[in-house]
mmCIF file of C-alpha atoms in Angstrom:
data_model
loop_
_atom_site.group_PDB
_atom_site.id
_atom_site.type_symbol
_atom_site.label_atom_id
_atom_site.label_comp_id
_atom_site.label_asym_id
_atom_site.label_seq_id
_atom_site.Cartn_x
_atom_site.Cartn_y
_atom_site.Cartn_z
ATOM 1 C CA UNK Q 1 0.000 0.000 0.000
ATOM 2 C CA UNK Q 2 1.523 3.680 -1.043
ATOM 3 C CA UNK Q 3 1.904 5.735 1.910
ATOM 4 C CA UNK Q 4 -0.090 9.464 1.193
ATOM 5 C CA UNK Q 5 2.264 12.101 0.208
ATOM 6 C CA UNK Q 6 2.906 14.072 3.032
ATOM 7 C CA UNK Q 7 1.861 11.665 5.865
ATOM 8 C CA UNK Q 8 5.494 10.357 7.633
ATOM 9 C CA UNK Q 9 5.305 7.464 9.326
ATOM 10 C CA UNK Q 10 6.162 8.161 13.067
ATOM 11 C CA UNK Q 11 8.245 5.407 15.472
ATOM 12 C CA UNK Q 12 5.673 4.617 18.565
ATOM 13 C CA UNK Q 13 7.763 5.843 21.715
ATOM 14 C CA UNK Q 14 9.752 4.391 23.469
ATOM 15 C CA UNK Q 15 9.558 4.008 27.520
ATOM 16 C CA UNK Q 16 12.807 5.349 28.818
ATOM 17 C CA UNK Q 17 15.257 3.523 31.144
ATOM 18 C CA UNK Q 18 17.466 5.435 34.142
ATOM 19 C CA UNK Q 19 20.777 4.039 34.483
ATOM 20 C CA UNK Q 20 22.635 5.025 37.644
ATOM 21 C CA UNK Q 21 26.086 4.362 38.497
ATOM 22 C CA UNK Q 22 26.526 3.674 34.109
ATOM 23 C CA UNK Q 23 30.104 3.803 33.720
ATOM 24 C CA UNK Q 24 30.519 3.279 29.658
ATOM 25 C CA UNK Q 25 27.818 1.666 29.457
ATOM 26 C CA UNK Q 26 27.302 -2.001 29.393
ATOM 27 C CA UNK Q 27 23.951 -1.866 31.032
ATOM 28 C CA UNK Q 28 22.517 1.157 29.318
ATOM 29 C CA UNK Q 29 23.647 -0.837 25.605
ATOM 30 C CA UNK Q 30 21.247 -3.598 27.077
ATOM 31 C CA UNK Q 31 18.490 -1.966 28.032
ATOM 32 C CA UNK Q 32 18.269 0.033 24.764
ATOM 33 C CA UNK Q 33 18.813 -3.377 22.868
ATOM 34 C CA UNK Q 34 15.875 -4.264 25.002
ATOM 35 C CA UNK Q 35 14.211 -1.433 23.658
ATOM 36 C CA UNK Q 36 14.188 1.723 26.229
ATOM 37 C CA UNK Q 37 15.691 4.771 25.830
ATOM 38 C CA UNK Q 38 18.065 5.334 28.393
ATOM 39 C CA UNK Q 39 19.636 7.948 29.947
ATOM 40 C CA UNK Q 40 22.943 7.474 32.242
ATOM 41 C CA UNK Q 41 24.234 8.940 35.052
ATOM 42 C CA UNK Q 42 27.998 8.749 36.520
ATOM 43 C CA UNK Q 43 30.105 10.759 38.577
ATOM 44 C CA UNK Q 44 33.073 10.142 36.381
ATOM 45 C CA UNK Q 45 33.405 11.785 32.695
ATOM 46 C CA UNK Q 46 32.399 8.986 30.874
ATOM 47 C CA UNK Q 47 33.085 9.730 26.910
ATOM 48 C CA UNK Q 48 32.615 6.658 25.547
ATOM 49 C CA UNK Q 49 28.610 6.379 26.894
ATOM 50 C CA UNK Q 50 26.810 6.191 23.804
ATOM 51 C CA UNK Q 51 23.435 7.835 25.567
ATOM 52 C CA UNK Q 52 22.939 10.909 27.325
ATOM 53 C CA UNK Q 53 24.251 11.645 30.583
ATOM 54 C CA UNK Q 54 24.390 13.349 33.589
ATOM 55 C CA UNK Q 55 27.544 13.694 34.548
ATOM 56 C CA UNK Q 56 27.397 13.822 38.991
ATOM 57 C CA UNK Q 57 26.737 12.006 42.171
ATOM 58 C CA UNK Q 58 24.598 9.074 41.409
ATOM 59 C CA UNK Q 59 22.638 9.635 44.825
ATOM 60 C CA UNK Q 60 22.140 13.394 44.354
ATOM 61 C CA UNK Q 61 21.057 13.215 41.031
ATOM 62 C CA UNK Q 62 17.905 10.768 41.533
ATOM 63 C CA UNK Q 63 16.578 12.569 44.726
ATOM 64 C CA UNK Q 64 16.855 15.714 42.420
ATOM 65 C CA UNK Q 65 14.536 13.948 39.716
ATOM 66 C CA UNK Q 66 11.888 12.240 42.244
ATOM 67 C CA UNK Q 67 12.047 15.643 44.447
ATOM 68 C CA UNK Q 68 11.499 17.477 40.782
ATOM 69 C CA UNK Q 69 8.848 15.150 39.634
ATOM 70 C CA UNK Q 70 11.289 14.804 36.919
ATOM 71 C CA UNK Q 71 11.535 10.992 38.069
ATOM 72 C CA UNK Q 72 8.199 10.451 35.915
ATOM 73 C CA UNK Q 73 10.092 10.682 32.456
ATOM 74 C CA UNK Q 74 10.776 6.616 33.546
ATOM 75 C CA UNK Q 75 9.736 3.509 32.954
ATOM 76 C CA UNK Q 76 12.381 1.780 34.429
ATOM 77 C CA UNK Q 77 15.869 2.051 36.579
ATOM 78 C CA UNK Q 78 18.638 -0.044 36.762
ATOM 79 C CA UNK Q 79 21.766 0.644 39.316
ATOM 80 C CA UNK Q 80 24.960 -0.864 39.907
ATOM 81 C CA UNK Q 81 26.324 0.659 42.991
ATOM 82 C CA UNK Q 82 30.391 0.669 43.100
ATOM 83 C CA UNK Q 83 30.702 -2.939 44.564
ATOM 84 C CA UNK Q 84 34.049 -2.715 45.699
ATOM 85 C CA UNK Q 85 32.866 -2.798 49.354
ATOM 86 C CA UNK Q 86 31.431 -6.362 49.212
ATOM 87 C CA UNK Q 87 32.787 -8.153 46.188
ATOM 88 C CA UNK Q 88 34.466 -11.419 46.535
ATOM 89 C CA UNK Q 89 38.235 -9.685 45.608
ATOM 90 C CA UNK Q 90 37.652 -6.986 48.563
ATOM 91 C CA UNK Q 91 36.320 -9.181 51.094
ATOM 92 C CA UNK Q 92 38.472 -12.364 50.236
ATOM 93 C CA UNK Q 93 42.262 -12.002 49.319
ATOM 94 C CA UNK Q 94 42.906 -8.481 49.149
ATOM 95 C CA UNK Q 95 41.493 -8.099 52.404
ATOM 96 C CA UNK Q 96 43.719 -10.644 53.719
ATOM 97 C CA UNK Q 97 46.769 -9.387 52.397
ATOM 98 C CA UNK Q 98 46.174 -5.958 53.703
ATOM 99 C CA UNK Q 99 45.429 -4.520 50.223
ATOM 100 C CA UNK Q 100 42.791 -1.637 49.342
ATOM 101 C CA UNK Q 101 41.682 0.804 51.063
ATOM 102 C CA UNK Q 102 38.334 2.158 52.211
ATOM 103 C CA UNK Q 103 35.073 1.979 50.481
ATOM 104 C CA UNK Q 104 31.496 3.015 51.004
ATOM 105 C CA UNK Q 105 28.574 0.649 50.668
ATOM 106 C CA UNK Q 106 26.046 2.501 48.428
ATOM 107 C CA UNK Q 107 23.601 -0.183 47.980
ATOM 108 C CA UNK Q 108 21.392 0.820 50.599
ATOM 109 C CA UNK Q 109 20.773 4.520 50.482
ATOM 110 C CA UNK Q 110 20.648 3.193 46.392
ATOM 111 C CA UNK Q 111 17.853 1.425 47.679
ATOM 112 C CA UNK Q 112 15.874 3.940 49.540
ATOM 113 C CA UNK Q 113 15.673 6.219 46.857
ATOM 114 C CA UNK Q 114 14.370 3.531 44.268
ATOM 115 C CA UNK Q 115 11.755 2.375 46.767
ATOM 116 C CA UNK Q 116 10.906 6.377 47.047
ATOM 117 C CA UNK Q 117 10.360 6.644 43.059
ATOM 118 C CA UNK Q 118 7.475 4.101 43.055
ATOM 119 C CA UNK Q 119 9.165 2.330 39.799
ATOM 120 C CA UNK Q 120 10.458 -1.249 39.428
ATOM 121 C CA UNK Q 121 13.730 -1.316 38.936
ATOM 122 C CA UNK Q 122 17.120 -3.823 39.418
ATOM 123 C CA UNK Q 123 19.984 -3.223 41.737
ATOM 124 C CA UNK Q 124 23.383 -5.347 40.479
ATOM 125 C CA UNK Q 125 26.032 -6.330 42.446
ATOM 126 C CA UNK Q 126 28.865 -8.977 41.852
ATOM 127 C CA UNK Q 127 29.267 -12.056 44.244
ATOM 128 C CA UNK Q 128 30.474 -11.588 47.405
ATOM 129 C CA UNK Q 129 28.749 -10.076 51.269
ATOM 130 C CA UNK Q 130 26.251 -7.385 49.066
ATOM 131 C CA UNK Q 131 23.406 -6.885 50.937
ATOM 132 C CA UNK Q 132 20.781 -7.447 48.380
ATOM 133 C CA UNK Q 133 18.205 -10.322 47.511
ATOM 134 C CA UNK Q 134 19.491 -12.679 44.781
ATOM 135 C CA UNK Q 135 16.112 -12.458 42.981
ATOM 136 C CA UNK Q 136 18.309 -13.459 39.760
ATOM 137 C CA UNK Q 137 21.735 -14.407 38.873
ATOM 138 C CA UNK Q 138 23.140 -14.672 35.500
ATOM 139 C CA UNK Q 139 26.094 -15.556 34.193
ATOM 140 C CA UNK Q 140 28.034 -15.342 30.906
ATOM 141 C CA UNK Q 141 27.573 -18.673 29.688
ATOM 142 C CA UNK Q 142 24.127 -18.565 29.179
ATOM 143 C CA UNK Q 143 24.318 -15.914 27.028
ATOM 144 C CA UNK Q 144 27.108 -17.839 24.610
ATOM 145 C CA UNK Q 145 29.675 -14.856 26.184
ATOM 146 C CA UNK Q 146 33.514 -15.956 26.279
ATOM 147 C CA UNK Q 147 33.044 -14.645 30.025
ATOM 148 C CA UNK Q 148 31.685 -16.007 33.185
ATOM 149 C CA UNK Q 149 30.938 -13.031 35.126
ATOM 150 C CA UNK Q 150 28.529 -13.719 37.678
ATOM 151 C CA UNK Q 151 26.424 -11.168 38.286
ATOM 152 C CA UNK Q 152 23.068 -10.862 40.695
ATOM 153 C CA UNK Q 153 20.190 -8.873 40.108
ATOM 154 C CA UNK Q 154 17.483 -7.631 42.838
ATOM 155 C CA UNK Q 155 14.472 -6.569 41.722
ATOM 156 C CA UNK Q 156 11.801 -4.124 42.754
ATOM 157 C CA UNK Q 157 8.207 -3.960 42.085
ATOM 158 C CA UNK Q 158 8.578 -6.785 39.337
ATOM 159 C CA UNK Q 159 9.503 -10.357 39.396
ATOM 160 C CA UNK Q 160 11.338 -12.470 36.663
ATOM 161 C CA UNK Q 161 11.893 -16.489 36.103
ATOM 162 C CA UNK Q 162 15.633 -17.379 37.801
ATOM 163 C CA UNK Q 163 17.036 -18.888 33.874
ATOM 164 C CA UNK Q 164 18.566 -22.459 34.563
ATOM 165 C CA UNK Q 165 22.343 -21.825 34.963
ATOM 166 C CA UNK Q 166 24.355 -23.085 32.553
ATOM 167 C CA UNK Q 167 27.349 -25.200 33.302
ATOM 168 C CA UNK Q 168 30.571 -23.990 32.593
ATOM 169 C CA UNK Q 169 32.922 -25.290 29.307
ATOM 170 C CA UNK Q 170 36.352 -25.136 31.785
ATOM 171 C CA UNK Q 171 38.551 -22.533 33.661
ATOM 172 C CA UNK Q 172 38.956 -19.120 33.237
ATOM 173 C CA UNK Q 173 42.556 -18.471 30.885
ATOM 174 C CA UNK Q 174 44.828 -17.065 33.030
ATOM 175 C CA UNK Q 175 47.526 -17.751 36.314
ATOM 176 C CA UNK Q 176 46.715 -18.946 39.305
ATOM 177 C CA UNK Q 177 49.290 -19.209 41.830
ATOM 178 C CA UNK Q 178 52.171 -19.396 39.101
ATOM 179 C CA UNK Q 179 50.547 -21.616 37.279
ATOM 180 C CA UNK Q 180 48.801 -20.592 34.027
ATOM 181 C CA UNK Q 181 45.490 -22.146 32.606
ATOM 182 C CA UNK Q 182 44.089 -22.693 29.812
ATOM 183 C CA UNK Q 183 40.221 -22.201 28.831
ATOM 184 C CA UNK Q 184 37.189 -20.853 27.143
ATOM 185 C CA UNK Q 185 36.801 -17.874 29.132
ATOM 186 C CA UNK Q 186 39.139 -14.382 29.914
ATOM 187 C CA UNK Q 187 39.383 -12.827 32.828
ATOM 188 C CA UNK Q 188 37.501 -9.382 32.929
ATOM 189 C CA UNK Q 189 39.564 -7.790 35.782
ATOM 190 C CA UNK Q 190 42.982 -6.666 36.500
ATOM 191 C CA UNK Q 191 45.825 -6.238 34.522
ATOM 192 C CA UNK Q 192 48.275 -8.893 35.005
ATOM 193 C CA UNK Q 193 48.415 -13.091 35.482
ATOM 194 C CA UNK Q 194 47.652 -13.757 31.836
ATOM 195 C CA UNK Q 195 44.732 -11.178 31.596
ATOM 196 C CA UNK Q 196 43.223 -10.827 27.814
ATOM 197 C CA UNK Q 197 43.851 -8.183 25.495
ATOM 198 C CA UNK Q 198 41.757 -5.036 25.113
ATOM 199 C CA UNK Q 199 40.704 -6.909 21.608
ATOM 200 C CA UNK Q 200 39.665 -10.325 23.155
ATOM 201 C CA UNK Q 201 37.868 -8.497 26.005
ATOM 202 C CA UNK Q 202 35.466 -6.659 23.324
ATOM 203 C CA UNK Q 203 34.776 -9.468 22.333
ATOM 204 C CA UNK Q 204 34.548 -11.862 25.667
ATOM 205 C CA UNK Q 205 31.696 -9.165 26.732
ATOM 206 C CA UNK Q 206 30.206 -8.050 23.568
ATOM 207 C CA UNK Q 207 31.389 -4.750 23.711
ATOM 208 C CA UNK Q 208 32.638 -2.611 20.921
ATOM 209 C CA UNK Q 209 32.217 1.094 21.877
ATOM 210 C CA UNK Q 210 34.994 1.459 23.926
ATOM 211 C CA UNK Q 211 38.901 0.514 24.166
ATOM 212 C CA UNK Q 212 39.666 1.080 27.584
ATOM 213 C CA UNK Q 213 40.411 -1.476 29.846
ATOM 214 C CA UNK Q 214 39.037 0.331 33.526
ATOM 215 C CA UNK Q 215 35.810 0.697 31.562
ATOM 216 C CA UNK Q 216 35.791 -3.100 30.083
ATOM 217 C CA UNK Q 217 36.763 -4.877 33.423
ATOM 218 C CA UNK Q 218 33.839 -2.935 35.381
ATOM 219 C CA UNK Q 219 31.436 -3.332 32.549
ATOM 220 C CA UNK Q 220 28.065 -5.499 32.992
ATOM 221 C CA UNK Q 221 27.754 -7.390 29.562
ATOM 222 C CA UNK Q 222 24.842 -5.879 27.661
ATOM 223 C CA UNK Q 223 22.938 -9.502 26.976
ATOM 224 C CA UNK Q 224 22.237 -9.135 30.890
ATOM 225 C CA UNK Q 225 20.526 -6.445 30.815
ATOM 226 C CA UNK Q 226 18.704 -6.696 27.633
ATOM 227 C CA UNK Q 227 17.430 -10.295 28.687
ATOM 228 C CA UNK Q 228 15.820 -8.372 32.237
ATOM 229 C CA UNK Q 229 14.834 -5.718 30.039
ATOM 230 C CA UNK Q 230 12.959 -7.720 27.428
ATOM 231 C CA UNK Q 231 11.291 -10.190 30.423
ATOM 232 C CA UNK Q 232 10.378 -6.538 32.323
ATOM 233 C CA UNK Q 233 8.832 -5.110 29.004
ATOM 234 C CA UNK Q 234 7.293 -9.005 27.756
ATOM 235 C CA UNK Q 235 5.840 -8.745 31.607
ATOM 236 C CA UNK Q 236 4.208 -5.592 31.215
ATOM 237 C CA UNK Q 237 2.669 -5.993 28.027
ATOM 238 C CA UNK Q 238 0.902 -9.565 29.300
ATOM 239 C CA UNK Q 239 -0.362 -7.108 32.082
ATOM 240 C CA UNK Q 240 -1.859 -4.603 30.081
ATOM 241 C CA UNK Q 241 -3.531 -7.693 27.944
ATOM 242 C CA UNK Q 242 -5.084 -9.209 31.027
#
């Protein structure tokens, strides 16, 4: 059928996705695969984002939008709080040997303020002592990713099926107490002990935008977050048809 001259076809809108705490991106590249708009927020100067951003305290920044009312522009947040409190390295061996220094646990006063919006969203956090439910955990392998990458997922105001884990093909490549492995996955941290290349991390992760290796390591891989945000969207839809 011939389209009237003059008539332009216009793309329905899309509900838009907060993503605090974004770093380059991994979760926001998700969630738009998923198909939100997103907009980011980071304290850091974060070039690489490929979405808008707001470029401040993660905290400040969303009791400014629910205080504002601006908070209603949302569909959807996700936050990934800086986990180096409570993750496994922290807690486990660099703890041990002394190593680190300080850090603050944001995932609670996170928390509060999502409760205070009224919206679902999903706080993420790595394993280790995180205070947060384990409503869902995925990992890279069941996404095909040449990275295992644990990662958990709590959810608010929503609910989503826990995907069978898949199990693992072998060991992560890399050393391990001078002795180096061999396997199907890289290591997505760190620098040393056999670590991948900037090249085969892109790649591990499914990442492409950006080249530097800070930004890679703390990445989430974007299948994560576009599987929650295709099961959040898929659940909402089913609602509206009941």
């Amino acid at each position: 059928m011939t389209q009237p001259t003059g008539i332009r076809r216009v793309r329905a809108l899309r509900p838009r996705a907060l993503d605090l705490y974004s770093c380059a991106g991994g979760a926001g590249t998700g969630l738009e695969g998923a198909g939100f708009e997103v907009d980011g927020c980071d304290t850091a100067a974060r070039p690489n984002y490929p979405f808008p951003y707001h470029r401040g305290d993660a905290l400040a920044y969303l009791a400014h939008l629910i205080d504002s009312g601006e908070i209603h522009r949302y569909a959807f947040v996700h936050a990934s709080p800086p986990c180096q409190d409570k993750c496994t390295l922290t807690v486990g061996t660099n703890r041990s040997q002394g190593w680190g220094g300080d850090h603050v646990d944001l995932v609670a006063p996170t928390r509060v303020l999502l409760e205070r919006t009224g919206l679902p969203y999903v706080i993420e956090q790595p394993n280790g002592r995180a205070e947060i439910r384990k409503d869902l955990t995925l990992c890279g392998e069941m996404f095909g990713l040449g990275v295992i990458r644990h990662r958990n997922f709590e959810l608010g105001g929503w609910t989503i099926e826990q995907p069978a884990h898949v199990p693992h093909r072998g060991r992560v490549r890399g050393y391990r107490h001078g002795r180096f492995y061999d396997g199907p996955y890289v290591a997505a941290y760190g620098n040393g002990g056999g670590k991948p290349s900037v090249p085969e991390l892109q790649a591990a992760m499914g990442i492409d935008w950006t080249d530097v290796r800070e930004e890679l390591t703390e990445a989430i891989p974007p299948a994560y977050t576009e599987f929650i945000g295709r099961a959040f969207l898929t659940s909402r839809r089913l609602e509206a048809a009941a």
